[in-house]
Amino acid sequence: MNILERIFGRKVKETSANKTNSNTDNSELSGLEKFKSKSLDERMMDIMMLGDTGNPKVFEILEYAIQNDNDSNVVMAALKRIHLFKENEELIPFLTELKNTKNMDRYEPYYSMALSRTGIISFEEFENKINGNK
């Protein structure tokens, strides 16, 4: 490798890595208040990127999004990832209580998938619910 490739190749790699890390760190450090003030696209990106990490600090953001976000796509993205937080002792009561406090039918099949993936309902119950069987 010649000197120019070494200099420019390295610089590009460093810039890409720094950019990725700074975006993730900024979002992760922003917390719930920052999340609330973000645009739809930014909220969706946070849910997808941070939710996939399973980082316990992100549970509060997913919980908020499911309960309060006015965009159904954000809610469904959070429901799709909430099972990654099985270790959180608040998860099972939270998902169970949603049945009583919020109309979750509009978020199917994601709500039932979350229930199934966390063991609240069996896979058979999930299939019955999705197929419209009681």
PDB file of C-alpha atoms in Angstrom:
ATOM      1  CA  MET A   1       0.000   0.000   0.000  1.00  0.00           C
ATOM      2  CA  ASN A   2       1.436   3.392  -0.931  1.00  0.00           C
ATOM      3  CA  ILE A   3       1.591   6.355   1.407  1.00  0.00           C
ATOM      4  CA  LEU A   4      -1.444   8.138  -0.120  1.00  0.00           C
ATOM      5  CA  GLU A   5      -3.661   5.088   0.251  1.00  0.00           C
ATOM      6  CA  ARG A   6      -2.503   4.699   3.793  1.00  0.00           C
ATOM      7  CA  ILE A   7      -3.226   8.334   4.678  1.00  0.00           C
ATOM      8  CA  PHE A   8      -6.546   8.710   2.872  1.00  0.00           C
ATOM      9  CA  GLY A   9      -7.821   5.198   3.574  1.00  0.00           C
ATOM     10  CA  ARG A  10      -7.177   5.595   7.263  1.00  0.00           C
ATOM     11  CA  LYS A  11      -8.779   9.014   7.405  1.00  0.00           C
ATOM     12  CA  VAL A  12     -11.986   7.743   5.792  1.00  0.00           C
ATOM     13  CA  LYS A  13     -12.195   4.813   8.194  1.00  0.00           C
ATOM     14  CA  GLU A  14     -11.638   7.039  11.216  1.00  0.00           C
ATOM     15  CA  THR A  15     -14.221   9.542  10.057  1.00  0.00           C
ATOM     16  CA  SER A  16     -16.856   6.838   9.497  1.00  0.00           C
ATOM     17  CA  ALA A  17     -16.192   5.232  12.857  1.00  0.00           C
ATOM     18  CA  ASN A  18     -16.268   8.553  14.687  1.00  0.00           C
ATOM     19  CA  LYS A  19     -19.481   9.582  12.977  1.00  0.00           C
ATOM     20  CA  THR A  20     -21.235   6.322  13.882  1.00  0.00           C
ATOM     21  CA  ASN A  21     -20.052   6.432  17.482  1.00  0.00           C
ATOM     22  CA  SER A  22     -20.980  10.063  17.998  1.00  0.00           C
ATOM     23  CA  ASN A  23     -24.519   9.502  16.660  1.00  0.00           C
ATOM     24  CA  THR A  24     -25.088   6.498  18.876  1.00  0.00           C
ATOM     25  CA  ASP A  25     -23.565   8.130  21.940  1.00  0.00           C
ATOM     26  CA  ASN A  26     -25.558  11.319  21.410  1.00  0.00           C
ATOM     27  CA  SER A  27     -28.830   9.428  21.068  1.00  0.00           C
ATOM     28  CA  GLU A  28     -28.089   7.129  23.964  1.00  0.00           C
ATOM     29  CA  LEU A  29     -27.111   9.965  26.259  1.00  0.00           C
ATOM     30  CA  SER A  30     -30.068  12.107  25.243  1.00  0.00           C
ATOM     31  CA  GLY A  31     -32.564  10.331  27.454  1.00  0.00           C
ATOM     32  CA  LEU A  32     -36.315  10.454  27.472  1.00  0.00           C
ATOM     33  CA  GLU A  33     -36.703  14.237  27.447  1.00  0.00           C
ATOM     34  CA  LYS A  34     -34.571  14.575  24.336  1.00  0.00           C
ATOM     35  CA  PHE A  35     -36.474  11.714  22.686  1.00  0.00           C
ATOM     36  CA  LYS A  36     -39.793  13.489  23.236  1.00  0.00           C
ATOM     37  CA  SER A  37     -38.593  16.584  21.407  1.00  0.00           C
ATOM     38  CA  LYS A  38     -37.290  14.773  18.335  1.00  0.00           C
ATOM     39  CA  SER A  39     -38.915  14.627  14.920  1.00  0.00           C
ATOM     40  CA  LEU A  40     -40.768  11.543  13.746  1.00  0.00           C
ATOM     41  CA  ASP A  41     -37.797  10.361  11.688  1.00  0.00           C
ATOM     42  CA  GLU A  42     -35.413  10.853  14.607  1.00  0.00           C
ATOM     43  CA  ARG A  43     -37.712   9.020  17.028  1.00  0.00           C
ATOM     44  CA  MET A  44     -38.064   6.140  14.587  1.00  0.00           C
ATOM     45  CA  MET A  45     -34.285   5.966  14.128  1.00  0.00           C
ATOM     46  CA  ASP A  46     -33.730   5.974  17.901  1.00  0.00           C
ATOM     47  CA  ILE A  47     -36.250   3.183  18.422  1.00  0.00           C
ATOM     48  CA  MET A  48     -34.690   1.046  15.697  1.00  0.00           C
ATOM     49  CA  MET A  49     -31.033   1.688  16.485  1.00  0.00           C
ATOM     50  CA  LEU A  50     -31.144   1.854  20.273  1.00  0.00           C
ATOM     51  CA  GLY A  51     -33.930  -0.682  20.719  1.00  0.00           C
ATOM     52  CA  ASP A  52     -31.919  -3.316  18.878  1.00  0.00           C
ATOM     53  CA  THR A  53     -29.105  -2.978  21.408  1.00  0.00           C
ATOM     54  CA  GLY A  54     -31.179  -4.273  24.317  1.00  0.00           C
ATOM     55  CA  ASN A  55     -29.385  -1.723  26.507  1.00  0.00           C
ATOM     56  CA  PRO A  56     -31.359  -1.476  29.775  1.00  0.00           C
ATOM     57  CA  LYS A  57     -31.139   2.334  29.668  1.00  0.00           C
ATOM     58  CA  VAL A  58     -33.293   2.320  26.520  1.00  0.00           C
ATOM     59  CA  PHE A  59     -36.250   0.488  28.093  1.00  0.00           C
ATOM     60  CA  GLU A  60     -37.730   3.736  29.383  1.00  0.00           C
ATOM     61  CA  ILE A  61     -37.738   5.203  25.855  1.00  0.00           C
ATOM     62  CA  LEU A  62     -39.474   2.160  24.367  1.00  0.00           C
ATOM     63  CA  GLU A  63     -41.991   2.115  27.197  1.00  0.00           C
ATOM     64  CA  TYR A  64     -42.740   5.807  26.624  1.00  0.00           C
ATOM     65  CA  ALA A  65     -43.030   5.337  22.857  1.00  0.00           C
ATOM     66  CA  ILE A  66     -45.495   2.460  23.212  1.00  0.00           C
ATOM     67  CA  GLN A  67     -47.669   4.344  25.676  1.00  0.00           C
ATOM     68  CA  ASN A  68     -47.489   7.870  24.323  1.00  0.00           C
ATOM     69  CA  ASP A  69     -46.142   8.278  20.802  1.00  0.00           C
ATOM     70  CA  ASN A  70     -48.771   9.565  18.396  1.00  0.00           C
ATOM     71  CA  ASP A  71     -47.238   7.801  15.394  1.00  0.00           C
ATOM     72  CA  SER A  72     -48.314   4.175  15.056  1.00  0.00           C
ATOM     73  CA  ASN A  73     -45.121   3.266  13.185  1.00  0.00           C
ATOM     74  CA  VAL A  74     -43.011   4.354  16.155  1.00  0.00           C
ATOM     75  CA  VAL A  75     -45.235   2.353  18.505  1.00  0.00           C
ATOM     76  CA  MET A  76     -45.011  -0.762  16.312  1.00  0.00           C
ATOM     77  CA  ALA A  77     -41.220  -0.405  15.991  1.00  0.00           C
ATOM     78  CA  ALA A  78     -40.970  -0.247  19.791  1.00  0.00           C
ATOM     79  CA  LEU A  79     -43.271  -3.265  20.205  1.00  0.00           C
ATOM     80  CA  LYS A  80     -41.128  -5.193  17.740  1.00  0.00           C
ATOM     81  CA  ARG A  81     -38.057  -4.652  19.931  1.00  0.00           C
ATOM     82  CA  ILE A  82     -39.457  -4.643  23.474  1.00  0.00           C
ATOM     83  CA  HIS A  83     -38.841  -8.398  23.907  1.00  0.00           C
ATOM     84  CA  LEU A  84     -35.111  -7.667  23.895  1.00  0.00           C
ATOM     85  CA  PHE A  85     -35.613  -6.253  27.401  1.00  0.00           C
ATOM     86  CA  LYS A  86     -36.817  -9.517  29.020  1.00  0.00           C
ATOM     87  CA  GLU A  87     -34.397  -8.972  31.887  1.00  0.00           C
ATOM     88  CA  ASN A  88     -36.267  -5.839  32.972  1.00  0.00           C
ATOM     89  CA  GLU A  89     -38.620  -6.752  35.810  1.00  0.00           C
ATOM     90  CA  GLU A  90     -41.106  -4.091  34.665  1.00  0.00           C
ATOM     91  CA  LEU A  91     -41.563  -5.571  31.179  1.00  0.00           C
ATOM     92  CA  ILE A  92     -44.140  -8.306  31.882  1.00  0.00           C
ATOM     93  CA  PRO A  93     -46.405  -6.112  34.046  1.00  0.00           C
ATOM     94  CA  PHE A  94     -46.109  -3.303  31.499  1.00  0.00           C
ATOM     95  CA  LEU A  95     -47.134  -5.457  28.513  1.00  0.00           C
ATOM     96  CA  THR A  96     -49.908  -7.135  30.490  1.00  0.00           C
ATOM     97  CA  GLU A  97     -51.332  -3.821  31.703  1.00  0.00           C
ATOM     98  CA  LEU A  98     -51.430  -2.414  28.163  1.00  0.00           C
ATOM     99  CA  LYS A  99     -54.423  -4.669  27.459  1.00  0.00           C
ATOM    100  CA  ASN A 100     -56.421  -2.747  30.059  1.00  0.00           C
ATOM    101  CA  THR A 101     -55.211   0.786  29.414  1.00  0.00           C
ATOM    102  CA  LYS A 102     -54.799   1.128  25.661  1.00  0.00           C
ATOM    103  CA  ASN A 103     -56.480  -0.274  22.566  1.00  0.00           C
ATOM    104  CA  MET A 104     -53.706  -2.512  21.305  1.00  0.00           C
ATOM    105  CA  ASP A 105     -55.695  -4.105  18.456  1.00  0.00           C
ATOM    106  CA  ARG A 106     -54.496  -1.404  16.096  1.00  0.00           C
ATOM    107  CA  TYR A 107     -50.887  -2.478  16.739  1.00  0.00           C
ATOM    108  CA  GLU A 108     -51.314  -6.091  15.729  1.00  0.00           C
ATOM    109  CA  PRO A 109     -49.494  -8.322  15.050  1.00  0.00           C
ATOM    110  CA  TYR A 110     -46.690  -6.506  16.878  1.00  0.00           C
ATOM    111  CA  TYR A 111     -48.412  -6.436  20.260  1.00  0.00           C
ATOM    112  CA  SER A 112     -49.168 -10.160  20.163  1.00  0.00           C
ATOM    113  CA  MET A 113     -45.622 -10.866  18.960  1.00  0.00           C
ATOM    114  CA  ALA A 114     -44.294  -8.992  21.998  1.00  0.00           C
ATOM    115  CA  LEU A 115     -46.577 -11.006  24.285  1.00  0.00           C
ATOM    116  CA  SER A 116     -45.469 -14.259  22.663  1.00  0.00           C
ATOM    117  CA  ARG A 117     -41.756 -13.432  22.659  1.00  0.00           C
ATOM    118  CA  THR A 118     -41.839 -12.588  26.354  1.00  0.00           C
ATOM    119  CA  GLY A 119     -43.796 -15.728  27.277  1.00  0.00           C
ATOM    120  CA  ILE A 120     -46.990 -13.946  28.326  1.00  0.00           C
ATOM    121  CA  ILE A 121     -48.912 -15.941  25.727  1.00  0.00           C
ATOM    122  CA  SER A 122     -47.950 -19.175  24.007  1.00  0.00           C
ATOM    123  CA  PHE A 123     -47.076 -19.417  20.342  1.00  0.00           C
ATOM    124  CA  GLU A 124     -50.376 -21.248  19.794  1.00  0.00           C
ATOM    125  CA  GLU A 125     -52.286 -18.378  21.417  1.00  0.00           C
ATOM    126  CA  PHE A 126     -50.346 -15.974  19.206  1.00  0.00           C
ATOM    127  CA  GLU A 127     -51.288 -17.902  16.068  1.00  0.00           C
ATOM    128  CA  ASN A 128     -54.941 -18.080  17.125  1.00  0.00           C
ATOM    129  CA  LYS A 129     -55.071 -14.362  17.794  1.00  0.00           C
ATOM    130  CA  ILE A 130     -53.428 -13.481  14.472  1.00  0.00           C
ATOM    131  CA  ASN A 131     -55.715 -15.841  12.578  1.00  0.00           C
ATOM    132  CA  GLY A 132     -58.781 -14.321  14.235  1.00  0.00           C
ATOM    133  CA  ASN A 133     -59.611 -17.361  16.352  1.00  0.00           C
ATOM    134  CA  LYS A 134     -60.678 -16.841  19.923  1.00  0.00           C
TER     135      LYS A 134
END
